[in-house]
Coordinates of C-alpha atoms and ligand atoms in Angstrom, one line a residue:
M1 CA 96.6 227.0 76.3
E2 CA 94.0 229.6 74.7
L3 CA 91.3 229.9 76.7
T4 CA 87.5 229.6 75.3
S5 CA 84.3 230.5 77.2
D6 CA 80.7 231.6 77.0
L7 CA 81.0 234.7 78.6
F8 CA 84.3 237.0 79.2
I9 CA 83.8 239.9 81.8
I10 CA 86.3 243.2 81.6
G11 CA 86.4 244.6 85.1
G12 CA 86.6 242.9 88.5
G13 CA 85.0 245.5 90.4
I14 CA 81.7 244.5 92.0
N15 CA 79.6 244.7 88.9
G16 CA 82.0 242.5 87.0
A17 CA 82.3 239.9 89.8
G18 CA 78.6 239.9 90.4
I19 CA 77.9 239.1 86.8
A20 CA 80.7 236.6 86.7
A21 CA 78.8 234.7 89.9
D22 CA 75.4 234.8 88.6
A23 CA 76.6 233.2 84.9
A24 CA 79.1 230.7 86.3
G25 CA 76.0 230.0 88.6
R26 CA 74.0 229.4 85.6
G27 CA 76.3 227.2 84.0
L28 CA 77.9 229.3 81.5
S29 CA 81.6 229.2 81.1
V30 CA 82.9 232.2 82.2
V31 CA 86.4 234.2 82.2
L32 CA 86.5 237.7 84.8
C33 CA 89.6 239.7 84.0
E34 CA 90.9 242.4 86.0
R35 CA 93.6 244.6 84.9
N36 CA 95.3 245.5 88.5
D37 CA 93.8 243.8 91.7
L38 CA 90.2 243.0 92.2
A39 CA 88.5 245.8 94.0
S40 CA 91.0 248.0 93.1
A41 CA 89.2 250.9 91.8
T42 CA 85.9 252.6 92.6
S43 CA 84.6 249.3 94.6
S44 CA 87.0 249.9 97.4
A45 CA 86.4 253.4 97.7
S46 CA 82.9 253.8 98.7
S47 CA 81.4 255.1 101.8
K48 CA 80.8 251.2 102.4
L49 CA 77.2 251.4 102.8
I50 CA 74.7 249.0 101.6
H51 CA 71.6 251.4 102.1
G52 CA 68.5 252.6 100.3
G53 CA 70.0 256.3 99.7
L54 CA 68.1 258.2 101.7
R55 CA 68.4 261.7 99.7
Y56 CA 67.6 260.2 96.5
L57 CA 64.2 260.3 97.5
E58 CA 64.4 264.4 96.9
N59 CA 64.8 263.5 93.3
Y60 CA 61.9 261.3 93.2
Q61 CA 64.1 258.0 92.6
F62 CA 61.7 255.6 94.4
S63 CA 62.0 252.7 92.2
L64 CA 66.1 253.3 92.6
V65 CA 65.3 253.3 96.5
R66 CA 63.1 250.9 96.7
N67 CA 65.0 248.0 95.0
A68 CA 68.0 249.2 96.8
L69 CA 65.9 248.5 100.2
Q70 CA 65.4 245.2 98.8
E71 CA 68.6 244.3 98.2
R72 CA 69.4 245.5 101.3
E73 CA 67.6 242.9 103.3
I74 CA 68.6 240.3 100.5
L75 CA 72.2 240.8 101.0
L76 CA 72.2 241.0 105.1
H77 CA 70.9 237.3 104.6
R78 CA 73.3 236.2 101.7
A79 CA 76.2 238.0 103.4
P80 CA 75.8 238.3 107.3
H81 CA 79.2 238.5 108.1
L82 CA 79.7 241.3 105.7
V83 CA 76.9 243.5 106.1
F84 CA 75.4 244.8 109.3
P85 CA 72.7 247.4 110.3
L86 CA 74.2 250.9 111.5
E87 CA 72.0 253.8 112.9
F88 CA 72.4 257.2 111.1
I89 CA 71.6 259.9 113.2
L90 CA 70.2 263.1 110.7
P91 CA 70.6 266.1 112.8
Y92 CA 67.4 268.6 112.1
E93 CA 68.2 271.9 110.3
K94 CA 65.4 274.3 110.0
H95 CA 66.9 276.2 107.1
L96 CA 67.0 273.2 105.1
R97 CA 63.8 271.3 104.8
P98 CA 61.0 271.4 107.4
A99 CA 60.6 268.8 109.9
W100 CA 57.3 267.5 108.4
M101 CA 59.5 267.0 105.1
M102 CA 61.4 264.8 107.0
R103 CA 59.5 262.6 108.8
I104 CA 57.5 262.1 105.0
G105 CA 60.8 261.2 103.7
L106 CA 61.9 258.7 106.5
F107 CA 58.2 257.3 106.7
L108 CA 58.7 256.6 103.0
Y109 CA 61.8 255.1 103.8
D110 CA 60.4 253.1 106.1
H111 CA 57.9 251.7 104.0
L112 CA 59.2 251.5 100.4
A113 CA 60.2 247.8 101.2
S114 CA 59.8 245.4 104.1
H115 CA 62.6 245.6 106.6
P116 CA 62.5 242.9 109.2
L117 CA 66.1 242.8 110.0
V118 CA 66.7 246.7 110.3
R119 CA 64.9 249.2 112.8
S120 CA 62.3 251.9 111.4
S121 CA 63.1 255.5 111.9
K122 CA 62.2 257.5 115.2
K123 CA 62.4 261.2 116.6
I124 CA 65.4 261.8 119.1
D125 CA 65.8 264.7 121.3
F126 CA 69.4 265.5 121.7
H127 CA 69.2 267.0 125.1
D128 CA 68.9 263.7 126.6
D129 CA 70.4 261.2 124.4
Q130 CA 73.9 260.6 124.0
R131 CA 73.8 260.7 120.4
G132 CA 73.2 264.6 120.5
L133 CA 76.1 264.5 123.0
P134 CA 79.2 265.1 120.4
L135 CA 76.9 267.9 118.4
T136 CA 76.9 271.7 119.0
S137 CA 74.4 273.2 121.1
E138 CA 72.6 274.7 118.2
F139 CA 71.2 271.2 117.3
D140 CA 68.1 270.3 119.6
F141 CA 66.6 267.0 118.1
G142 CA 66.7 265.0 114.9
F143 CA 65.8 261.7 113.5
S144 CA 67.4 258.1 114.2
Y145 CA 67.4 255.6 110.8
Y146 CA 68.9 252.7 110.0
D147 CA 70.6 251.5 106.9
C148 CA 73.5 248.8 107.2
A149 CA 77.6 249.1 106.3
T150 CA 80.1 246.5 104.4
D151 CA 83.2 245.9 103.7
D152 CA 83.0 246.9 99.8
A153 CA 86.5 244.9 98.6
R154 CA 85.2 242.0 100.3
L155 CA 82.2 242.2 99.0
V156 CA 84.0 241.8 95.5
I157 CA 86.2 239.1 96.8
A158 CA 82.9 236.8 97.8
N159 CA 81.6 237.4 94.6
A160 CA 84.5 236.1 92.7
L161 CA 84.9 233.2 95.0
S162 CA 81.3 232.7 94.3
A163 CA 82.2 232.6 90.7
K164 CA 85.3 230.4 91.2
D165 CA 83.4 227.7 92.9
N166 CA 81.1 227.5 89.9
G167 CA 84.3 227.2 87.5
A168 CA 84.9 230.4 86.2
T169 CA 88.5 231.5 85.9
I170 CA 89.5 234.6 87.5
L171 CA 92.2 236.4 85.8
T172 CA 94.1 239.6 87.8
H173 CA 97.0 241.5 86.8
T174 CA 95.8 241.2 83.3
E175 CA 94.7 243.8 80.7
V176 CA 92.3 243.5 78.1
V177 CA 94.0 245.3 75.1
S178 CA 91.9 244.4 72.4
A179 CA 88.6 242.6 71.6
N180 CA 87.4 242.0 67.7
Y181 CA 84.7 240.1 66.8
E182 CA 85.6 238.2 63.9
N183 CA 83.9 234.9 62.7
S184 CA 80.9 234.6 65.1
Q185 CA 83.5 235.1 68.3
W186 CA 85.3 237.6 70.1
K187 CA 88.8 237.3 70.0
I188 CA 90.4 238.9 72.9
Q189 CA 93.8 240.0 73.5
L190 CA 95.3 240.0 76.9
K191 CA 98.2 241.5 78.5
H192 CA 100.2 240.1 81.9
A193 CA 103.3 240.7 82.6
D194 CA 104.2 242.2 79.3
K195 CA 103.4 239.1 77.6
I196 CA 100.4 238.9 75.3
T197 CA 97.9 236.0 75.1
T198 CA 94.8 235.7 72.9
C199 CA 91.5 234.1 74.1
T200 CA 87.9 233.7 72.6
A201 CA 84.4 234.1 74.1
K202 CA 81.0 234.5 72.6
V203 CA 79.7 237.5 74.5
L204 CA 81.7 239.9 75.8
V205 CA 80.6 242.1 79.1
N206 CA 82.2 245.5 79.4
A207 CA 82.3 246.3 83.0
A208 CA 85.1 248.6 83.3
G209 CA 83.2 251.3 85.6
P210 CA 84.9 254.7 85.1
W211 CA 87.1 253.1 82.1
V212 CA 83.9 251.9 80.7
E213 CA 84.0 254.6 77.7
Q214 CA 87.8 254.1 77.1
V215 CA 87.3 250.4 76.9
Q216 CA 84.2 251.0 73.9
K217 CA 86.7 253.6 72.1
N218 CA 90.0 252.4 72.3
V219 CA 89.6 248.6 73.0
I220 CA 86.6 247.2 71.6
H221 CA 86.3 250.2 68.9
V222 CA 82.5 250.7 69.0
S223 CA 80.7 252.7 66.6
N224 CA 78.2 254.1 69.2
P225 CA 79.9 254.5 72.3
F226 CA 77.5 254.9 75.4
S227 CA 78.7 258.6 77.0
V228 CA 79.1 258.9 80.7
K229 CA 79.4 261.3 83.4
L230 CA 82.6 260.8 85.6
V231 CA 81.5 261.9 89.3
K232 CA 84.5 261.8 91.8
G233 CA 83.7 260.9 95.3
S234 CA 86.3 261.5 98.4
H235 CA 86.5 260.7 101.9
I236 CA 89.1 260.9 104.8
I237 CA 89.8 259.1 107.8
I238 CA 90.8 260.4 111.2
P239 CA 91.1 259.4 114.9
R240 CA 88.0 258.8 116.4
L241 CA 85.7 261.9 116.6
Y242 CA 82.8 260.2 118.9
S243 CA 82.3 257.4 120.9
G244 CA 79.3 255.7 120.0
D245 CA 78.6 253.2 117.3
F246 CA 76.2 255.3 115.5
A247 CA 76.9 257.4 112.1
Y248 CA 75.9 260.6 111.1
I249 CA 74.7 262.0 108.0
L250 CA 75.0 265.9 107.4
Q251 CA 73.1 267.8 105.2
N252 CA 74.7 270.6 103.2
P253 CA 72.9 273.5 101.5
D254 CA 74.5 272.2 98.1
Q255 CA 72.3 269.2 98.0
R256 CA 75.2 267.1 98.8
V257 CA 75.2 265.0 102.1
V258 CA 78.4 264.0 104.2
F259 CA 78.3 260.9 106.3
A260 CA 80.6 260.3 109.5
I261 CA 81.3 256.4 110.1
P262 CA 82.8 254.7 112.8
Y263 CA 85.5 252.7 111.4
Q264 CA 87.7 250.0 112.3
H265 CA 87.4 250.7 116.1
D266 CA 89.7 253.6 116.4
F267 CA 89.0 255.9 113.3
T268 CA 85.9 257.8 111.9
L269 CA 85.2 258.0 108.2
I270 CA 84.4 260.7 106.4
G271 CA 82.9 261.5 102.9
T272 CA 82.0 262.1 100.3
T273 CA 82.2 264.8 98.1
D274 CA 80.4 264.5 94.5
V275 CA 82.3 266.5 92.1
P276 CA 82.8 266.2 88.6
F277 CA 85.8 264.8 87.1
T278 CA 87.2 265.4 84.1
L279 CA 91.0 264.4 84.4
D280 CA 93.1 261.2 84.0
T281 CA 91.1 258.2 85.4
D282 CA 94.6 256.7 86.2
K283 CA 95.2 259.4 88.5
I284 CA 92.1 259.8 91.0
K285 CA 93.2 261.8 93.9
I286 CA 91.4 263.7 96.8
T287 CA 92.3 267.5 96.6
S288 CA 93.1 270.0 99.3
E289 CA 89.6 271.5 98.6
E290 CA 87.8 268.5 99.2
E291 CA 89.7 268.1 102.3
T292 CA 88.8 271.3 103.5
Y293 CA 85.2 270.7 102.1
L294 CA 84.5 267.5 104.2
C295 CA 86.5 269.4 107.6
D296 CA 84.5 272.2 107.6
T297 CA 81.0 270.4 107.4
I298 CA 82.2 268.5 110.4
N299 CA 83.0 271.6 111.9
Q300 CA 79.8 273.2 111.2
Y301 CA 77.9 270.1 113.3
F302 CA 80.3 268.6 115.9
K303 CA 81.7 270.3 119.5
K304 CA 85.2 268.8 118.5
S305 CA 87.0 270.8 115.6
I306 CA 88.9 268.9 113.0
S307 CA 91.5 270.1 110.3
R308 CA 93.3 268.6 107.3
K309 CA 95.9 267.9 109.9
D310 CA 93.8 265.2 111.6
I311 CA 93.5 263.2 108.5
I312 CA 95.6 260.1 108.8
H313 CA 94.5 258.3 105.7
S314 CA 92.1 259.4 102.7
Y315 CA 90.9 258.1 99.2
A316 CA 88.8 258.8 96.2
G317 CA 86.7 257.0 93.7
V318 CA 85.2 258.0 90.4
R319 CA 81.7 257.0 89.5
C320 CA 80.4 256.2 86.3
L321 CA 76.9 257.7 85.6
Q322 CA 74.9 258.1 82.5
N323 CA 74.9 261.1 80.8
E324 CA 71.8 262.8 81.8
N325 CA 71.1 266.7 81.2
E326 CA 72.2 267.9 84.8
N327 CA 74.7 270.1 86.2
N328 CA 74.4 268.9 89.8
P329 CA 76.5 265.7 90.2
A330 CA 74.6 265.0 93.5
K331 CA 71.4 264.8 91.0
L332 CA 72.4 262.4 88.7
S333 CA 70.9 259.1 88.9
R334 CA 72.8 256.3 90.5
D335 CA 70.8 253.7 88.4
F336 CA 72.2 251.2 86.7
K337 CA 71.9 251.0 82.8
F338 CA 72.6 248.3 80.4
Q339 CA 73.5 249.2 76.7
L340 CA 73.1 245.4 74.5
N341 CA 74.3 245.2 71.1
A342 CA 73.0 241.8 69.8
E343 CA 74.6 241.7 66.2
T344 CA 78.6 241.1 68.2
P345 CA 77.1 240.2 71.4
L346 CA 78.6 242.8 73.8
L347 CA 76.6 243.8 76.9
T348 CA 78.0 247.0 78.6
I349 CA 77.4 248.2 82.1
I350 CA 76.9 251.7 83.4
S351 CA 76.8 252.9 86.8
G352 CA 75.2 251.0 89.6
K353 CA 75.5 250.8 93.6
L354 CA 77.3 248.2 95.6
T355 CA 74.1 247.9 97.4
T356 CA 71.8 247.0 94.3
H357 CA 75.0 244.7 92.8
R358 CA 73.1 241.5 92.8
L359 CA 70.1 242.9 90.9
L360 CA 72.1 244.3 88.5
S361 CA 74.2 241.0 87.8
E362 CA 70.7 239.0 87.7
K363 CA 69.4 241.4 85.2
A364 CA 72.5 241.8 83.2
V365 CA 73.3 237.6 82.7
D366 CA 69.0 237.9 82.1
K367 CA 69.8 239.8 79.0
L368 CA 71.9 237.3 77.9
R369 CA 69.2 234.6 77.6
Q370 CA 69.0 235.0 73.7
F371 CA 72.4 233.8 73.1
F372 CA 72.3 231.0 75.7
P373 CA 68.9 229.6 75.7
Q374 CA 69.8 226.5 77.8
M375 CA 70.9 228.9 80.4
K376 CA 69.8 228.3 84.5
K377 CA 67.1 230.7 85.8
A378 CA 68.1 233.2 88.2
W379 CA 69.6 231.6 91.6
T380 CA 71.7 234.3 93.6
K381 CA 68.3 235.8 95.8
D382 CA 68.4 233.0 98.3
K383 CA 72.0 231.4 98.3
P384 CA 74.8 232.7 100.5
L385 CA 77.8 234.4 99.3
P386 CA 81.2 232.4 99.9
G387 CA 81.4 232.9 103.9
G388 CA 77.8 233.4 104.4
D389 CA 76.6 230.1 105.0
I390 CA 75.7 230.5 108.7
C391 CA 73.5 228.0 109.6
E392 CA 72.2 230.1 112.5
K393 CA 71.1 232.8 110.2
D394 CA 72.4 235.5 113.1
F395 CA 75.7 236.5 112.9
S396 CA 75.7 237.1 116.9
I397 CA 74.9 233.8 117.5
Y398 CA 77.8 232.5 115.0
L399 CA 80.1 234.9 116.7
K400 CA 79.4 233.3 119.6
K401 CA 80.0 229.9 118.5
F402 CA 83.1 230.9 116.7
K403 CA 84.5 232.5 120.2
D404 CA 83.8 229.5 122.1
K405 CA 85.5 226.9 119.4
Y406 CA 88.6 229.2 119.1
S407 CA 88.4 230.6 122.7
W408 CA 92.4 230.8 122.5
L409 CA 91.9 233.6 119.6
P410 CA 92.3 236.9 121.4
E411 CA 88.6 238.5 121.5
K412 CA 89.6 241.3 118.6
L413 CA 91.0 238.5 116.0
A414 CA 88.5 236.4 116.6
V415 CA 85.9 239.3 115.5
R416 CA 87.7 240.4 112.6
Y417 CA 88.1 236.6 111.2
A418 CA 84.5 236.0 111.6
K419 CA 83.3 239.4 110.2
N420 CA 86.2 238.9 107.1
Y421 CA 86.0 235.5 106.3
G422 CA 82.8 234.0 107.6
T423 CA 83.0 230.3 107.6
R424 CA 85.7 230.5 105.0
A425 CA 87.7 231.3 108.2
E426 CA 87.4 227.6 109.0
L427 CA 89.8 227.7 105.9
F428 CA 93.0 228.7 107.7
L429 CA 91.8 227.9 111.3
Q430 CA 90.5 224.1 111.2
N431 CA 93.9 222.7 112.3
A432 CA 95.0 225.2 114.7
T433 CA 95.1 224.9 118.3
S434 CA 96.9 227.9 119.7
L435 CA 98.0 231.6 118.5
S436 CA 101.5 229.9 117.6
D437 CA 99.7 227.6 115.1
L438 CA 99.1 230.5 113.4
G439 CA 102.7 231.1 112.2
K440 CA 104.4 234.1 112.5
K441 CA 102.7 237.7 113.4
I442 CA 104.0 240.2 110.5
G443 CA 102.1 243.4 112.1
A444 CA 99.0 244.5 113.9
D445 CA 97.1 241.0 114.3
L446 CA 98.3 239.6 111.1
Y447 CA 99.7 236.2 111.2
Q448 CA 101.5 234.1 108.0
K449 CA 98.5 231.5 108.1
E450 CA 96.1 234.4 107.0
V451 CA 98.4 235.7 104.5
A452 CA 99.1 232.3 103.0
Y453 CA 95.0 231.7 103.0
L454 CA 95.0 235.2 100.9
I455 CA 97.1 234.4 98.5
Q456 CA 96.4 231.0 97.7
Q457 CA 92.6 231.4 97.8
E458 CA 91.6 235.1 97.3
W459 CA 94.0 236.2 94.5
A460 CA 96.3 238.5 96.8
L461 CA 100.1 239.1 95.4
T462 CA 101.2 241.8 97.5
A463 CA 101.1 243.6 100.6
E464 CA 99.0 246.4 99.4
D465 CA 96.5 243.7 98.4
I466 CA 96.2 242.1 101.8
L467 CA 96.3 245.4 103.9
W468 CA 93.7 247.5 102.0
R469 CA 91.5 245.4 100.3
R470 CA 91.6 241.6 101.8
T471 CA 91.9 243.3 105.1
K472 CA 91.5 246.8 106.2
L473 CA 94.7 246.6 108.0
G474 CA 96.9 249.0 106.7
L475 CA 95.9 251.9 108.8
T476 CA 97.6 249.9 111.8
F477 CA 100.8 248.8 109.7
S478 CA 104.2 250.4 109.9
L479 CA 106.6 250.7 107.1
N480 CA 108.9 248.3 108.0
E481 CA 106.1 245.6 108.6
V482 CA 104.7 246.6 104.7
E483 CA 108.1 246.0 103.8
E484 CA 108.3 242.3 105.7
L485 CA 104.7 241.4 104.5
D486 CA 105.9 242.1 100.6
Q487 CA 108.7 240.1 101.1
L488 CA 106.8 237.1 102.8
C489 CA 103.9 237.7 100.1
K490 CA 106.7 237.0 97.4
I491 CA 108.0 233.7 99.0
I492 CA 104.2 232.7 99.2
A493 CA 103.3 233.5 95.8
S494 CA 106.6 231.8 94.7
Q495 CA 105.8 228.3 95.9
P496 CA 103.8 225.8 93.6
S497 CA 100.3 225.7 95.6
S498 CA 99.9 228.8 95.5
G499 CA 97.1 230.9 93.4
D500 CA 95.0 229.7 90.7
G501 CA 94.9 232.8 88.0
H502 CA 97.0 235.5 87.9
G503 CA 97.2 235.9 84.2
Ligands
FAD601 C1 82.7 258.1 96.5 C2 82.1 256.9 96.3 C3 81.3 256.4 97.4 C4 80.3 255.2 97.0 N1 79.5 254.9 98.1 C5 78.6 253.7 97.6 C6 78.3 253.1 99.0 O1 78.2 253.3 100.2 N2 77.4 252.0 98.5 C7 76.8 251.8 97.5 O2 75.5 251.0 97.2 N3 77.5 252.3 96.4 C8 78.6 253.3 96.5 N4 79.4 253.6 95.5 C9 79.2 253.5 94.0 C10 79.8 251.8 93.9 O3 81.1 251.7 94.8 C11 79.6 251.9 92.5 O4 78.9 251.6 91.8 C12 80.6 250.3 92.6 O5 82.0 250.3 93.1 C13 81.2 250.7 90.8 O6 81.7 249.0 90.6 P1 82.3 248.9 89.0 O7 82.5 247.4 89.0 O8 81.1 249.3 88.1 O9 83.5 250.0 89.0 P2 84.8 249.4 89.5 O10 85.2 248.9 90.6 O11 85.8 250.5 89.2 O12 85.5 248.2 88.7 C14 86.0 248.4 87.3 C15 87.3 247.9 87.1 O13 87.6 247.9 85.5 C16 89.2 247.5 85.5 N5 89.3 247.6 84.0 C17 89.2 248.8 83.5 N6 89.8 248.9 82.3 C18 90.1 247.3 82.0 C19 91.2 246.3 81.4 N7 91.5 247.1 79.8 N8 91.4 245.2 81.2 C20 90.9 244.6 82.5 N9 90.1 245.5 83.6 C21 90.0 246.3 83.5 C22 89.6 248.5 86.4 O14 90.9 248.0 87.1 C23 88.5 248.2 87.6 O15 88.9 247.6 88.7 C24 80.2 254.8 95.6 C25 80.9 255.0 94.3 C26 81.9 256.1 94.9 C27 82.5 257.0 93.7

């Protein structure tokens, strides 16, 4: 059957999923098409922060920072299970910036947007504070401020679920191979498992992230392609570097900042690098130089020294930024930009941040009103994302009730379910009264019921989808367990009730 829709979106990262959710909720018929798994590219390779971006103040990007701080607050309400305040420690270094400048920057950060859910900044004396303990003795004091941490890939899934709840069709492992505008509509060719199908749409959205230029040139054949700059950022994960639930923001003289962030209880996530990227976007990898750069940065600040041997996992992602006349990648604006072609209705999305995806999506869909005058008004600001409809509005109260209700769940597992799925955890827990009701344990704390839920409701197909995107359990799985999980995925996916659109 040929699919016909108002809106066809290329790219299942945070921007494509966010636009799909917004547009479907306004009554448009929507198809979202992703050639791999949802969030398989940049949107699972981020620093996993919902933040204003303190460092952008130095480039005078006040409106970007203010918008992002406002969105941080909105997201804390929309997805209280996925977005959590996190304290950042900024060690003071006299040779980089004077203390008064840091104070002014932090004052602005505290005051650019109201933030009742996130604490304000303060100075910290490292001599009598545990936050100073992991650092070398040359740091006497620093500053503390708050931003938020999130699970990037789960934020994408939550948006895709929201789109689906409003009637959107989500296609995964389906590549858009060509799109031509003929007879007042887009004719789009899709490739799934070597089969080509065709569908039509009134408006096309190119949200292909780092592939946006390639899609413009090779798929849509636009005559005036938007030129972009690609900037790679890489992260390493090492065994926990320090105890304490706070993160560090470390400044480098080259204007780049490196975060050290507590990650999945036992690990520390360190990144990022910001290097120009001109190679093949299908082969994005951290280099040994980047690994060394990140280790060296840590070693300048922390008592405990690390080397490349400590790295247990790494990943890299590429930002697609506006092509400005600026050679330092760290200085290129992260603000989003649209290009709208009204004759052949095509909206191209450039840049953006996880943090501002809701605003980007709202503004993108607003731009389409000329094609859909009956479209409903913007709606996402006050509406929770799927799983975020926590009556108590306070995640800690919700978590306590969740633990009481499922008192048979081990503490760590209860916390993981509540954080990953919010109220949607009920979908696979509702009839269970003991661990044995969750089926076979495959590895770490992954049980069969959760796997079935992820395949049937969240478009997961393989062990990789489950271990690195739907959950972050990949760090704790052995090779045999991965193999077993892949087998189980195949069995569940072949059962008639599973999934609703892998192509
Ligand atoms: C290293 C790094 C760290 C970051 N950290 C943060 C952070 O902490 N906080 C924050 O707010 N932002 C952060 N960002 C920015 C944020 O991650 C990105 O802005 C965002 O993920 C981009 O999403 P996207 O949807 O545009 O692109 P992507 O997530 O890359 O999605 C594009 C999708 O399009 C698909 N696609 C391409 N071609 C086709 C085709 N022909 N057919 C079908 N599908 C196709 C791709 O497979 C891909 O999945 C970071 C970025 C990087 C690189």
